[in-house]
Short mmCIF file of C-alpha atoms in Angstrom, two decimals:
data_model
loop_
_atom_site.label_atom_id
_atom_site.label_comp_id
_atom_site.label_asym_id
_atom_site.label_seq_id
_atom_site.Cartn_x
_atom_site.Cartn_y
_atom_site.Cartn_z
CA MET A 1 19.08 48.04 23.06
CA THR A 2 21.45 50.72 24.51
CA ASP A 3 20.23 53.95 25.88
CA ASP A 4 22.62 56.87 27.00
CA ARG A 5 20.40 58.67 29.72
CA PRO A 6 21.59 58.48 32.87
CA LEU A 7 20.90 55.55 34.87
CA GLN A 8 17.43 56.03 37.32
CA PRO A 9 17.22 54.39 40.94
CA THR A 10 14.40 51.76 40.90
CA THR A 11 11.76 52.84 42.15
CA VAL A 12 7.87 51.26 43.29
CA ARG A 13 5.12 54.04 43.40
CA ARG A 14 1.20 53.40 44.49
CA SER A 15 -0.78 54.27 40.91
CA VAL A 16 -3.93 52.97 39.77
CA VAL A 17 -5.06 51.41 36.34
CA THR A 18 -8.55 52.73 34.62
CA VAL A 19 -10.09 49.80 32.78
CA ALA A 20 -13.60 49.13 31.33
CA ALA A 21 -14.49 46.19 33.85
CA ALA A 22 -17.18 43.75 34.44
CA THR A 23 -18.74 43.20 37.89
CA LEU A 24 -16.72 40.25 39.60
CA GLY A 25 -19.75 39.92 42.55
CA PRO A 26 -19.90 38.32 45.61
CA GLU A 27 -17.90 34.84 46.01
CA SER A 28 -20.52 31.37 46.37
CA PRO A 29 -21.17 30.66 49.51
CA LEU A 30 -21.71 27.09 48.38
CA PRO A 31 -19.02 24.45 48.74
CA ARG A 32 -18.13 23.38 45.34
CA PHE A 33 -17.23 19.33 45.85
CA THR A 34 -16.19 18.63 42.16
CA ARG A 35 -14.01 20.02 39.68
CA LEU A 36 -15.38 23.27 37.72
CA ARG A 37 -14.81 21.37 34.62
CA GLU A 38 -13.72 17.98 34.39
CA LEU A 39 -10.37 16.75 33.26
CA PRO A 40 -10.24 13.32 32.31
CA PHE A 41 -7.26 11.39 32.10
CA PRO A 42 -5.33 12.13 28.63
CA ASP A 43 -4.99 9.62 26.11
CA VAL A 44 -1.09 9.93 26.19
CA GLY A 45 0.57 9.02 22.43
CA PRO A 46 4.08 7.27 22.18
CA GLY A 47 7.34 9.29 23.35
CA ALA A 48 6.01 10.15 26.74
CA SER A 49 8.51 8.99 29.56
CA PRO A 50 8.10 7.07 32.58
CA GLU A 51 8.42 9.71 34.82
CA MET A 52 6.44 12.08 32.76
CA LEU A 53 3.45 9.55 32.94
CA GLU A 54 4.35 9.28 36.33
CA ARG A 55 3.65 13.07 37.13
CA ILE A 56 0.58 12.97 34.59
CA GLY A 57 -1.24 10.52 36.83
CA TYR A 58 -0.39 12.22 39.84
CA GLY A 59 -2.11 15.26 42.31
CA ARG A 60 -4.73 16.30 40.16
CA LEU A 61 -6.96 18.56 42.27
CA GLU A 62 -10.38 17.23 42.48
CA SER A 63 -12.32 19.83 44.07
CA PRO A 64 -11.96 23.88 44.75
CA LEU A 65 -12.21 23.84 48.01
CA PRO A 66 -11.56 25.75 50.39
CA TYR A 67 -11.85 28.28 48.35
CA ARG A 68 -15.50 29.49 47.29
CA VAL A 69 -16.39 29.66 43.24
CA GLN A 70 -16.13 32.94 41.99
CA GLU A 71 -19.19 32.58 39.35
CA ASP A 72 -21.37 36.05 40.23
CA TYR A 73 -19.79 38.22 37.61
CA ASP A 74 -21.55 40.23 35.09
CA ARG A 75 -21.79 41.81 31.42
CA SER A 76 -21.55 45.47 31.55
CA LEU A 77 -18.26 46.86 31.27
CA CYS A 78 -18.00 49.99 33.59
CA GLU A 79 -15.01 51.97 33.82
CA VAL A 80 -13.19 51.25 37.12
CA GLU A 81 -10.41 52.00 38.90
CA LEU A 82 -8.01 49.32 40.22
CA PRO A 83 -5.14 49.74 42.78
CA ALA A 84 -1.51 49.00 41.28
CA TYR A 85 2.01 49.47 41.88
CA GLU A 86 4.57 50.63 39.10
CA LEU A 87 7.97 49.72 39.04
CA ASP A 88 9.83 52.44 36.66
CA ASN A 89 14.07 52.29 36.29
CA GLY A 90 13.60 54.96 33.21
CA VAL A 91 13.96 52.63 30.55
CA LEU A 92 11.24 49.82 31.63
CA ARG A 93 8.01 50.18 33.56
CA ALA A 94 5.90 47.74 35.06
CA THR A 95 2.55 47.60 36.10
CA VAL A 96 1.01 45.29 39.01
CA LEU A 97 -2.48 44.68 40.05
CA PRO A 98 -2.09 43.57 43.45
CA THR A 99 -5.87 42.28 44.06
CA LEU A 100 -6.12 40.50 40.93
CA GLY A 101 -3.35 37.92 41.65
CA GLY A 102 -0.28 40.41 41.68
CA ARG A 103 -0.87 40.31 37.48
CA VAL A 104 1.81 42.25 35.74
CA TRP A 105 -0.59 44.49 33.62
CA SER A 106 1.99 46.19 31.78
CA LEU A 107 5.32 46.48 30.61
CA TYR A 108 6.21 49.42 28.65
CA ASP A 109 9.58 49.90 27.20
CA VAL A 110 10.39 53.65 27.80
CA VAL A 111 13.47 53.17 25.16
CA ARG A 112 11.75 51.15 22.25
CA GLY A 113 8.64 53.41 22.52
CA ARG A 114 6.03 50.50 22.59
CA GLU A 115 3.90 48.27 25.23
CA LEU A 116 5.17 44.32 25.22
CA LEU A 117 2.32 43.00 26.88
CA PHE A 118 -0.70 42.10 25.81
CA ARG A 119 -2.67 45.20 27.79
CA ASN A 120 -6.66 44.15 27.57
CA PRO A 121 -8.40 47.22 26.85
CA VAL A 122 -11.40 45.16 29.16
CA LEU A 123 -11.50 43.19 31.76
CA GLN A 124 -14.47 40.35 31.57
CA PRO A 125 -13.90 37.15 33.51
CA ALA A 126 -14.90 33.84 31.85
CA ASN A 127 -14.94 30.63 33.66
CA PHE A 128 -11.17 28.98 33.11
CA GLY A 129 -10.09 29.58 36.24
CA LEU A 130 -9.34 27.22 39.18
CA THR A 131 -12.51 29.12 41.29
CA ASN A 132 -14.15 30.24 37.86
CA ALA A 133 -13.59 33.26 37.15
CA TRP A 134 -10.20 34.52 35.08
CA PHE A 135 -9.40 37.57 32.70
CA ALA A 136 -7.01 37.58 29.81
CA GLY A 137 -3.78 39.72 29.69
CA GLY A 138 -0.52 40.79 30.88
CA ILE A 139 2.04 38.08 32.76
CA GLU A 140 -0.07 35.84 36.15
CA TRP A 141 1.68 33.39 38.38
CA ASN A 142 -0.19 30.31 38.29
CA VAL A 143 0.82 27.90 41.15
CA GLY A 144 -1.93 25.01 42.35
CA SER A 145 -3.26 22.65 40.06
CA THR A 146 -3.49 22.59 36.32
CA GLY A 147 -5.62 25.75 35.29
CA HIS A 148 -5.80 29.11 36.06
CA THR A 149 -4.37 29.68 39.37
CA THR A 150 -7.03 30.08 42.35
CA LEU A 151 -5.71 33.37 43.44
CA THR A 152 -6.27 35.11 39.72
CA CYS A 153 -9.11 37.49 41.14
CA ARG A 154 -8.22 37.54 44.59
CA PRO A 155 -5.45 40.02 46.65
CA VAL A 156 -1.92 38.93 47.44
CA HIS A 157 -0.04 40.72 49.75
CA ALA A 158 2.59 43.14 48.59
CA GLY A 159 5.18 45.19 49.69
CA VAL A 160 8.91 46.64 49.04
CA VAL A 161 12.23 45.26 49.57
CA ALA A 162 15.20 46.77 49.49
CA GLY A 163 17.36 45.21 47.02
CA PRO A 164 21.06 45.51 46.16
CA ASP A 165 20.65 47.44 42.80
CA GLY A 166 17.13 49.34 44.45
CA ASP A 167 13.64 48.60 45.20
CA VAL A 168 11.80 45.11 44.83
CA LEU A 169 8.27 45.01 44.61
CA ARG A 170 7.39 41.59 46.03
CA LEU A 171 4.14 39.39 46.26
CA TRP A 172 3.27 36.44 48.32
CA GLU A 173 0.21 34.65 49.39
CA TRP A 174 -0.83 31.34 51.24
CA GLU A 175 -2.06 29.21 48.16
CA ARG A 176 -4.80 27.18 49.99
CA THR A 177 -5.77 24.03 47.81
CA ARG A 178 -2.21 22.88 48.40
CA ASP A 179 -0.88 24.59 51.55
CA LEU A 180 1.82 25.81 49.55
CA VAL A 181 3.39 29.78 49.79
CA LEU A 182 4.39 31.40 46.56
CA GLN A 183 6.49 34.27 46.54
CA VAL A 184 7.23 36.66 43.36
CA ASP A 185 9.95 39.02 43.88
CA VAL A 186 9.85 41.79 40.66
CA SER A 187 12.61 43.62 39.96
CA LEU A 188 14.04 46.26 37.46
CA PRO A 189 17.93 46.86 37.48
CA PRO A 190 19.47 50.76 36.99
CA GLY A 191 19.35 50.99 33.33
CA SER A 192 18.03 47.21 32.20
CA ASP A 193 15.69 46.61 29.59
CA ARG A 194 14.50 43.40 31.41
CA LEU A 195 12.16 42.75 34.15
CA TYR A 196 13.06 39.77 36.56
CA ALA A 197 10.81 38.02 38.64
CA SER A 198 12.69 35.84 41.13
CA THR A 199 10.33 33.43 42.26
CA ARG A 200 9.69 31.10 45.34
CA VAL A 201 7.39 28.06 46.05
CA LEU A 202 8.10 26.88 49.84
CA ASN A 203 6.38 23.60 51.75
CA PRO A 204 5.79 24.90 55.03
CA ASP A 205 4.72 21.39 55.87
CA PRO A 206 6.59 18.03 56.61
CA GLU A 207 4.76 15.77 53.89
CA ASP A 208 5.39 15.84 50.50
CA LYS A 209 3.08 17.88 47.91
CA PRO A 210 1.91 18.12 44.66
CA LEU A 211 3.73 20.75 42.37
CA TYR A 212 2.44 22.89 39.80
CA TYR A 213 3.71 26.45 38.13
CA TRP A 214 3.22 28.16 35.15
CA THR A 215 3.72 31.39 34.22
CA ASN A 216 1.62 32.85 31.63
CA ILE A 217 2.32 35.96 29.43
CA ALA A 218 -0.58 37.52 27.21
CA VAL A 219 0.97 38.74 24.21
CA PRO A 220 -0.49 40.99 21.18
CA GLU A 221 -1.68 38.55 18.14
CA THR A 222 -1.86 39.58 14.53
CA PRO A 223 -2.20 38.08 10.86
CA GLY A 224 2.15 38.14 10.96
CA THR A 225 2.89 37.38 14.76
CA ARG A 226 5.21 34.50 14.97
CA VAL A 227 6.11 32.45 18.13
CA VAL A 228 9.22 30.55 17.99
CA THR A 229 11.61 28.66 20.29
CA THR A 230 14.53 25.92 20.46
CA ALA A 231 12.38 22.91 20.03
CA ASP A 232 11.42 20.84 16.54
CA ALA A 233 8.49 18.71 18.53
CA ALA A 234 5.84 19.56 21.14
CA TRP A 235 3.07 17.84 23.01
CA ARG A 236 -0.44 19.09 21.70
CA THR A 237 -3.59 18.67 22.92
CA GLU A 238 -6.62 19.53 21.56
CA TYR A 239 -8.71 19.88 25.01
CA ALA A 240 -10.12 16.36 23.52
CA GLY A 241 -8.67 14.03 26.01
CA ALA A 242 -5.70 13.39 24.05
CA LEU A 243 -2.22 14.54 24.52
CA ARG A 244 0.14 13.86 20.96
CA ARG A 245 4.17 14.69 20.55
CA VAL A 246 3.90 16.53 17.11
CA PRO A 247 7.05 17.80 14.52
CA LEU A 248 7.39 21.50 14.87
CA PRO A 249 6.61 23.80 12.72
CA HIS A 250 4.34 21.64 10.91
CA PRO A 251 2.23 18.93 13.02
CA ASP A 252 -0.42 18.48 10.23
CA ARG A 253 0.37 19.57 6.84
CA PRO A 254 2.99 21.10 4.79
CA ASP A 255 1.19 23.98 3.96
CA VAL A 256 0.42 25.50 7.62
CA ASP A 257 2.92 26.36 10.22
CA ILE A 258 1.91 26.48 14.03
CA SER A 259 4.79 29.02 14.62
CA HIS A 260 1.76 31.79 12.83
CA PRO A 261 -0.21 31.43 15.52
CA MET A 262 -2.99 32.22 13.54
CA ALA A 263 -2.51 29.43 10.37
CA SER A 264 -3.65 27.25 12.78
CA THR A 265 -7.92 27.03 12.65
CA PHE A 266 -8.97 25.75 16.26
CA PRO A 267 -7.89 26.53 19.68
CA ALA A 268 -4.63 24.32 20.86
CA ASP A 269 -1.96 23.95 23.52
CA TYR A 270 1.66 23.49 22.38
CA PHE A 271 4.41 22.27 25.28
CA TYR A 272 7.63 22.51 23.08
CA GLU A 273 10.25 19.95 23.94
CA VAL A 274 12.65 22.22 25.32
CA GLU A 275 13.59 20.09 28.69
CA GLY A 276 17.37 20.29 29.78
CA GLN A 277 18.26 23.31 27.81
CA ARG A 278 20.36 25.85 29.26
CA GLY A 279 19.03 29.46 28.56
CA ALA A 280 15.27 27.81 27.34
CA HIS A 281 13.46 30.47 25.85
CA ILE A 282 10.14 32.09 24.00
CA VAL A 283 9.47 34.66 21.92
CA ALA A 284 6.75 36.27 20.29
CA VAL A 285 7.86 38.37 16.86
CA GLU A 286 6.15 40.75 14.39
CA PRO A 287 7.09 40.95 10.55
CA ASP A 288 8.93 44.05 11.02
CA GLY A 289 11.27 41.94 13.84
CA ALA A 290 9.59 44.13 17.25
CA GLY A 291 9.03 40.75 19.65
CA PHE A 292 9.19 39.93 23.29
CA ALA A 293 11.30 37.66 25.12
CA GLN A 294 11.20 35.70 27.85
CA THR A 295 13.70 33.41 29.36
CA SER A 296 14.63 31.49 32.55
CA THR A 297 17.00 29.54 34.63
CA ARG A 298 16.93 25.78 34.71
CA GLY A 299 14.08 25.46 37.31
CA LEU A 300 11.18 26.61 34.71
CA ARG A 301 11.61 23.26 32.72
CA GLY A 302 8.38 23.48 29.93
CA ARG A 303 7.48 26.01 27.12
CA LYS A 304 4.09 26.60 25.59
CA LEU A 305 2.28 28.64 22.75
CA PHE A 306 -1.75 28.61 23.76
CA LEU A 307 -3.41 29.81 20.83
CA TRP A 308 -7.15 30.37 19.90
CA GLY A 309 -6.73 30.05 16.14
CA SER A 310 -8.48 31.81 13.14
CA GLY A 311 -11.58 30.34 13.18
CA PRO A 312 -14.65 30.84 14.37
CA ALA A 313 -14.50 30.15 18.19
CA GLY A 314 -11.56 31.23 18.82
CA ALA A 315 -12.85 34.52 17.71
CA ARG A 316 -15.46 34.54 19.53
CA TRP A 317 -13.64 34.10 22.45
CA GLN A 318 -11.22 36.89 21.62
CA GLU A 319 -14.56 38.82 21.27
CA TRP A 320 -15.77 38.00 24.34
CA LEU A 321 -12.90 38.04 26.63
CA CYS A 322 -11.14 41.35 25.11
CA GLY A 323 -13.44 43.39 23.39
CA PRO A 324 -14.29 43.65 19.31
CA GLY A 325 -10.80 43.81 17.52
CA ALA A 326 -8.29 42.96 20.44
CA ARG A 327 -6.78 39.37 19.83
CA TYR A 328 -3.60 37.89 21.93
CA ALA A 329 -1.93 34.93 22.04
CA GLU A 330 -0.24 32.71 24.82
CA ILE A 331 3.42 32.35 26.16
CA GLN A 332 4.40 30.19 28.71
CA ALA A 333 6.91 28.36 30.63
CA GLY A 334 6.47 26.31 33.69
CA TRP A 335 7.92 23.76 36.11
CA CYS A 336 6.90 20.96 34.30
CA PRO A 337 7.20 20.36 30.55
CA THR A 338 3.65 20.04 30.50
CA GLN A 339 0.49 21.44 32.38
CA LEU A 340 -0.68 18.05 32.74
CA GLU A 341 1.46 17.06 34.93
CA HIS A 342 2.08 18.13 38.85
CA ASP A 343 6.10 17.13 40.39
CA ARG A 344 6.66 16.58 44.13
CA LEU A 345 7.55 19.19 46.45
CA THR A 346 8.91 17.24 49.57
CA GLY A 347 8.53 18.54 53.07
CA GLY A 348 9.93 21.22 53.92
CA ALA A 349 11.59 22.58 50.92
CA SER A 350 11.54 25.02 48.68
CA VAL A 351 11.97 25.45 45.15
CA SER A 352 13.38 28.91 42.82
CA TRP A 353 13.87 30.25 39.59
CA THR A 354 14.56 33.45 37.92
CA GLU A 355 13.10 35.19 34.80
CA ALA A 356 13.69 37.90 32.62
CA PHE A 357 11.01 39.51 30.45
CA GLY A 358 11.87 41.91 27.74
CA GLY A 359 11.69 43.23 23.79
CA VAL A 360 13.73 41.77 21.22
CA ASP A 361 15.10 43.22 17.86
CA LEU A 362 15.15 40.54 14.99
CA ASP A 363 16.19 40.96 11.41
CA PRO A 364 12.86 41.12 9.49
CA ALA A 365 14.40 38.86 6.82
CA ALA A 366 15.41 36.23 9.70
CA VAL A 367 11.27 36.48 11.58
CA ALA A 368 10.29 35.54 7.43
CA GLY A 369 12.96 33.20 6.69
CA GLY A 370 12.26 29.01 7.66
CA TYR A 371 11.17 28.00 10.71
CA ALA A 372 14.86 27.19 11.92
CA GLU A 373 16.48 30.47 10.80
CA ALA A 374 13.90 31.95 13.34
CA CYS A 375 14.38 30.16 15.88
CA ALA A 376 18.30 30.46 15.85
CA ALA A 377 17.94 34.18 15.24
CA ALA A 378 15.40 34.56 18.35
CA ARG A 379 18.05 32.46 20.50
CA ASP A 380 21.32 34.52 19.61
CA ALA A 381 18.55 38.14 20.57
CA VAL A 382 17.50 36.57 23.43
CA HIS A 383 21.00 34.86 24.92
CA GLU A 384 22.28 38.26 23.78
CA ALA A 385 20.12 39.92 25.83
CA THR A 386 20.01 38.08 28.98
CA HIS A 387 22.70 35.46 29.00
CA PRO A 388 22.49 31.93 31.12
CA ASP A 389 25.54 33.23 32.67
CA HIS A 390 23.94 35.99 33.50
CA LEU A 391 20.64 34.80 34.80
CA ASP A 392 22.16 32.04 36.67
CA ALA A 393 24.73 34.93 38.59
CA VAL A 394 21.11 37.27 39.04
CA HIS A 395 19.48 34.41 40.52
CA GLU A 396 22.24 33.24 42.94
CA ARG A 397 22.71 36.85 44.52
CA TRP A 398 18.44 37.09 44.55
CA LEU A 399 18.99 33.93 46.58
CA ALA A 400 21.90 35.00 49.13
CA GLU A 401 20.91 38.91 49.40
CA VAL A 402 17.13 38.73 48.67
CA ALA A 403 15.06 36.12 48.54
CA ASP A 404 14.72 36.26 53.18
CA ALA A 405 15.63 40.17 53.63
CA ALA A 406 12.71 42.04 55.41
CA VAL A 407 10.26 43.75 53.95
CA ALA A 408 10.31 46.92 54.69
CA GLU A 409 6.80 48.31 53.82
CA GLN A 410 3.78 46.25 53.39
CA LEU A 411 1.93 47.99 50.77
CA SER A 412 -1.05 46.43 50.73
CA THR A 413 -2.42 42.75 52.86
CA GLY A 414 -3.80 40.05 50.95
CA SER A 415 -5.89 37.16 52.27
CA GLY A 416 -5.65 36.46 56.26
CA TRP A 417 -5.60 32.82 55.92
CA GLY A 418 -1.16 33.08 55.69
CA HIS A 419 -1.69 34.64 59.48
CA VAL A 420 -4.30 31.56 60.47
CA GLU A 421 -2.66 29.10 58.86
CA LEU A 422 1.08 29.55 60.69
CA GLU A 423 -1.51 29.82 64.08
CA LEU A 424 -2.48 26.52 63.26
CA ARG A 425 0.83 25.06 63.03
CA ASP A 426 2.13 27.26 66.13
CA ALA A 427 4.93 28.56 63.69
CA PRO A 428 5.91 32.12 63.41
CA ALA A 429 5.67 34.56 60.08
CA THR A 430 9.06 35.51 58.70
CA PRO A 431 10.15 38.89 58.23
CA ALA A 432 10.83 37.99 54.74
CA LEU A 433 7.19 36.91 54.54
CA PRO A 434 5.05 38.37 57.24
CA PHE A 435 1.15 37.19 57.13
CA PRO A 436 -1.08 39.85 59.14
CA PRO A 437 -3.98 39.33 60.14
CA VAL A 438 -6.63 40.40 58.23
CA ASP A 439 -10.23 41.53 58.29
CA ASP A 440 -11.76 38.91 56.04
CA ASP A 441 -13.25 35.06 55.66
CA SER A 442 -10.27 33.62 57.97
CA VAL A 443 -11.50 35.66 61.08
CA PRO A 444 -14.14 32.64 62.16
CA ALA A 445 -11.00 30.46 61.73
CA ARG A 446 -9.23 32.66 63.97
CA HIS A 447 -12.10 32.62 66.62
CA LEU A 448 -12.35 28.86 65.69
CA LEU A 449 -8.79 28.12 67.21
CA ASP A 450 -8.56 30.90 69.65
CA GLY A 451 -11.46 29.01 71.85
CA ASP A 452 -14.02 31.61 71.20
CA THR A 453 -16.94 30.33 70.76
CA ASP A 454 -18.76 34.06 71.27
CA GLY A 455 -16.45 35.24 68.44
CA LEU A 456 -17.12 32.26 66.22
CA ALA A 457 -20.92 32.36 66.71
CA LYS A 458 -21.27 35.87 65.74
CA SER A 459 -18.67 35.65 62.66
CA VAL A 460 -19.52 32.24 61.17
CA HIS A 461 -21.62 34.04 58.39
CA ARG A 462 -18.28 35.57 56.94
CA LEU A 463 -17.28 31.86 56.24
CA PRO A 464 -20.14 29.69 54.53
CA VAL A 465 -17.08 27.44 52.92
CA PRO A 466 -15.24 26.07 55.82
CA PRO A 467 -11.13 24.89 55.52
CA VAL A 468 -11.15 20.94 54.37
CA SER A 469 -7.33 20.29 54.88
CA ASP A 470 -6.69 17.41 57.72
CA ARG A 471 -5.36 19.90 59.90
CA TRP A 472 -8.51 21.61 59.95
CA SER A 473 -11.04 18.34 59.72
CA ALA A 474 -9.09 17.58 63.04
CA VAL A 475 -9.45 20.87 64.89
CA LEU A 476 -13.20 21.05 63.99
CA GLU A 477 -13.79 17.31 65.67
CA GLU A 478 -11.85 18.42 69.03
CA ALA A 479 -14.41 21.79 68.68
CA PRO A 480 -17.66 22.46 70.80
CA ASP A 481 -20.74 21.16 68.74
CA SER A 482 -22.40 24.22 66.97
CA GLU A 483 -24.79 24.49 63.85
CA TRP A 484 -22.13 25.72 61.63
CA VAL A 485 -19.38 22.98 63.63
CA HIS A 486 -21.72 19.98 62.24
CA LEU A 487 -22.11 21.68 59.31
CA ALA A 488 -17.89 22.50 58.21
CA ARG A 489 -17.82 18.64 59.85
CA ALA A 490 -19.75 17.62 57.24
CA VAL A 491 -18.86 19.26 54.40
CA ASN A 492 -14.77 17.90 55.46
CA ALA A 493 -16.52 14.73 55.35
CA HIS A 494 -18.72 15.19 51.66
CA VAL A 495 -15.44 16.06 50.29
CA ARG A 496 -13.60 13.36 51.41
CA GLY A 497 -16.45 10.56 49.87
CA ASP A 498 -17.78 9.75 53.49
CA GLU A 499 -21.59 9.99 52.38
CA ALA A 500 -22.60 8.35 55.75
CA ARG A 501 -20.62 10.54 58.19
CA ALA A 502 -21.67 13.86 55.99
CA ALA A 503 -25.48 12.48 56.34
CA ALA A 504 -24.68 12.74 59.97
CA GLN A 505 -23.70 15.93 60.66
CA TYR A 506 -25.34 17.43 57.77
CA ASP A 507 -28.82 16.29 60.17
CA ALA A 508 -26.83 17.52 63.26
CA SER A 509 -26.35 20.94 61.93
CA LEU A 510 -30.46 20.48 61.18
CA ALA A 511 -31.23 19.75 64.23
CA LEU A 512 -29.53 22.86 66.20
CA HIS A 513 -31.17 25.27 63.48
CA GLU A 514 -32.83 24.71 59.76
CA ASN A 515 -30.46 26.19 57.53
CA PRO A 516 -30.05 25.81 53.43
CA TRP A 517 -26.66 24.83 53.55
CA ALA A 518 -27.19 21.77 55.28
CA LEU A 519 -30.38 21.18 53.39
CA ARG A 520 -28.40 21.21 50.16
CA GLY A 521 -25.66 18.71 51.19
CA LEU A 522 -28.47 16.46 52.22
CA ALA A 523 -29.73 17.26 48.23
CA LEU A 524 -26.07 16.45 47.24
CA LEU A 525 -25.80 13.45 48.83
CA ALA A 526 -29.10 12.06 47.40
CA ALA A 527 -28.39 13.21 43.91
#
């Protein structure tokens, strides 16, 4: 879509989002030693490659540690103001929430005169995240493991980078379950009706690590919504433990076309077979032809539709998450073909890709036509708006000119753990990804590394759940004994399954001072 108005330089400005929200509440002080939700090894049907099966069996996260669980949210909605940043080029306006994982809460197309995303009228957490609390709406950046990221309801660092086409909003954070660094650079070139997100995941350590990444996009859902991509088969899971390859668009019966999400009765995930496609994409479109599209460079091999379905269970969840009368579906893009897989990120390496998000306008006749016709129309519209050659060039330019550019202004901070983890490794922060010290639960860990026993003793109440990586376990073994150090050693042994060592350290903590954390740990071991 063209616009004849003069080009406006892209700016990033502070803003607020007013929304009816439940109270998140404090994080739990109790370490969680198992997954919040059991994920059985899937029963994979015929057609899976050996590489896919290997990735499914690799890298499963057994516990949310060292993160604390966020489970104390309530059901009382009150109007709140959330800090936000807006990117605006006069054509498109993106609103980002830095205290909630860098979620893109809104993407408003000024020329088309419509919101492109599902902008949730409420913010109601529910137990869908790796550390419990998760909320629906917008675009989220999921790194870590199968599920919604640990960063969902936590702040991330945000800053402005001077890009060749104007301000770039950089989001970055240290993800602690994997000790990986996530960087997302969000930009709006002058005059463009595409929002670009250039993303990099970095492994700061010499050892290989599991790699999981998915971008989740909530889009409005109506009885006429259609979701299409260039695929004639998908891997489906309906949460009963099976992963099956099914034909599209009729996986079960000829009268149920799942490219219309509300035609399905039950919730399901459909992971489209698009691996190897150049210009892979996914589109959600209404009967009048008004649609939203995501496309990316080759790095993101997976595309997915999540639907709640039209049955009572999905309707109840939609009402809980969004309030009465609001419905959404999710279109997604990921590093692996499905969300049950983890790849390997070699030591010291990084991976990157660029995504483009924006509106598309399809012929209503094509939208109402056969599946192949609708898919072809969507592909043509996406590639006309963002040709694969153009997107590759955008990504290469980002790598060359922006990815390692210094943050010109840090707008807000995430956690202090990036600073502490770099200190643990005796590694400097870079101007592109500064990790300043933050007055949060990382403070006791700073005192521990600095050998400041007095500072540690005065601040350990801020860190009831200790770090548990092998590097931190080694530090704790060398630290002077104290009630908290014994407890931290016990938690490290407990999560590794060394019950004798855990019990001995819980007892040692209790011998110095009776405390509920050690008593709970012993009770869990005895259960």
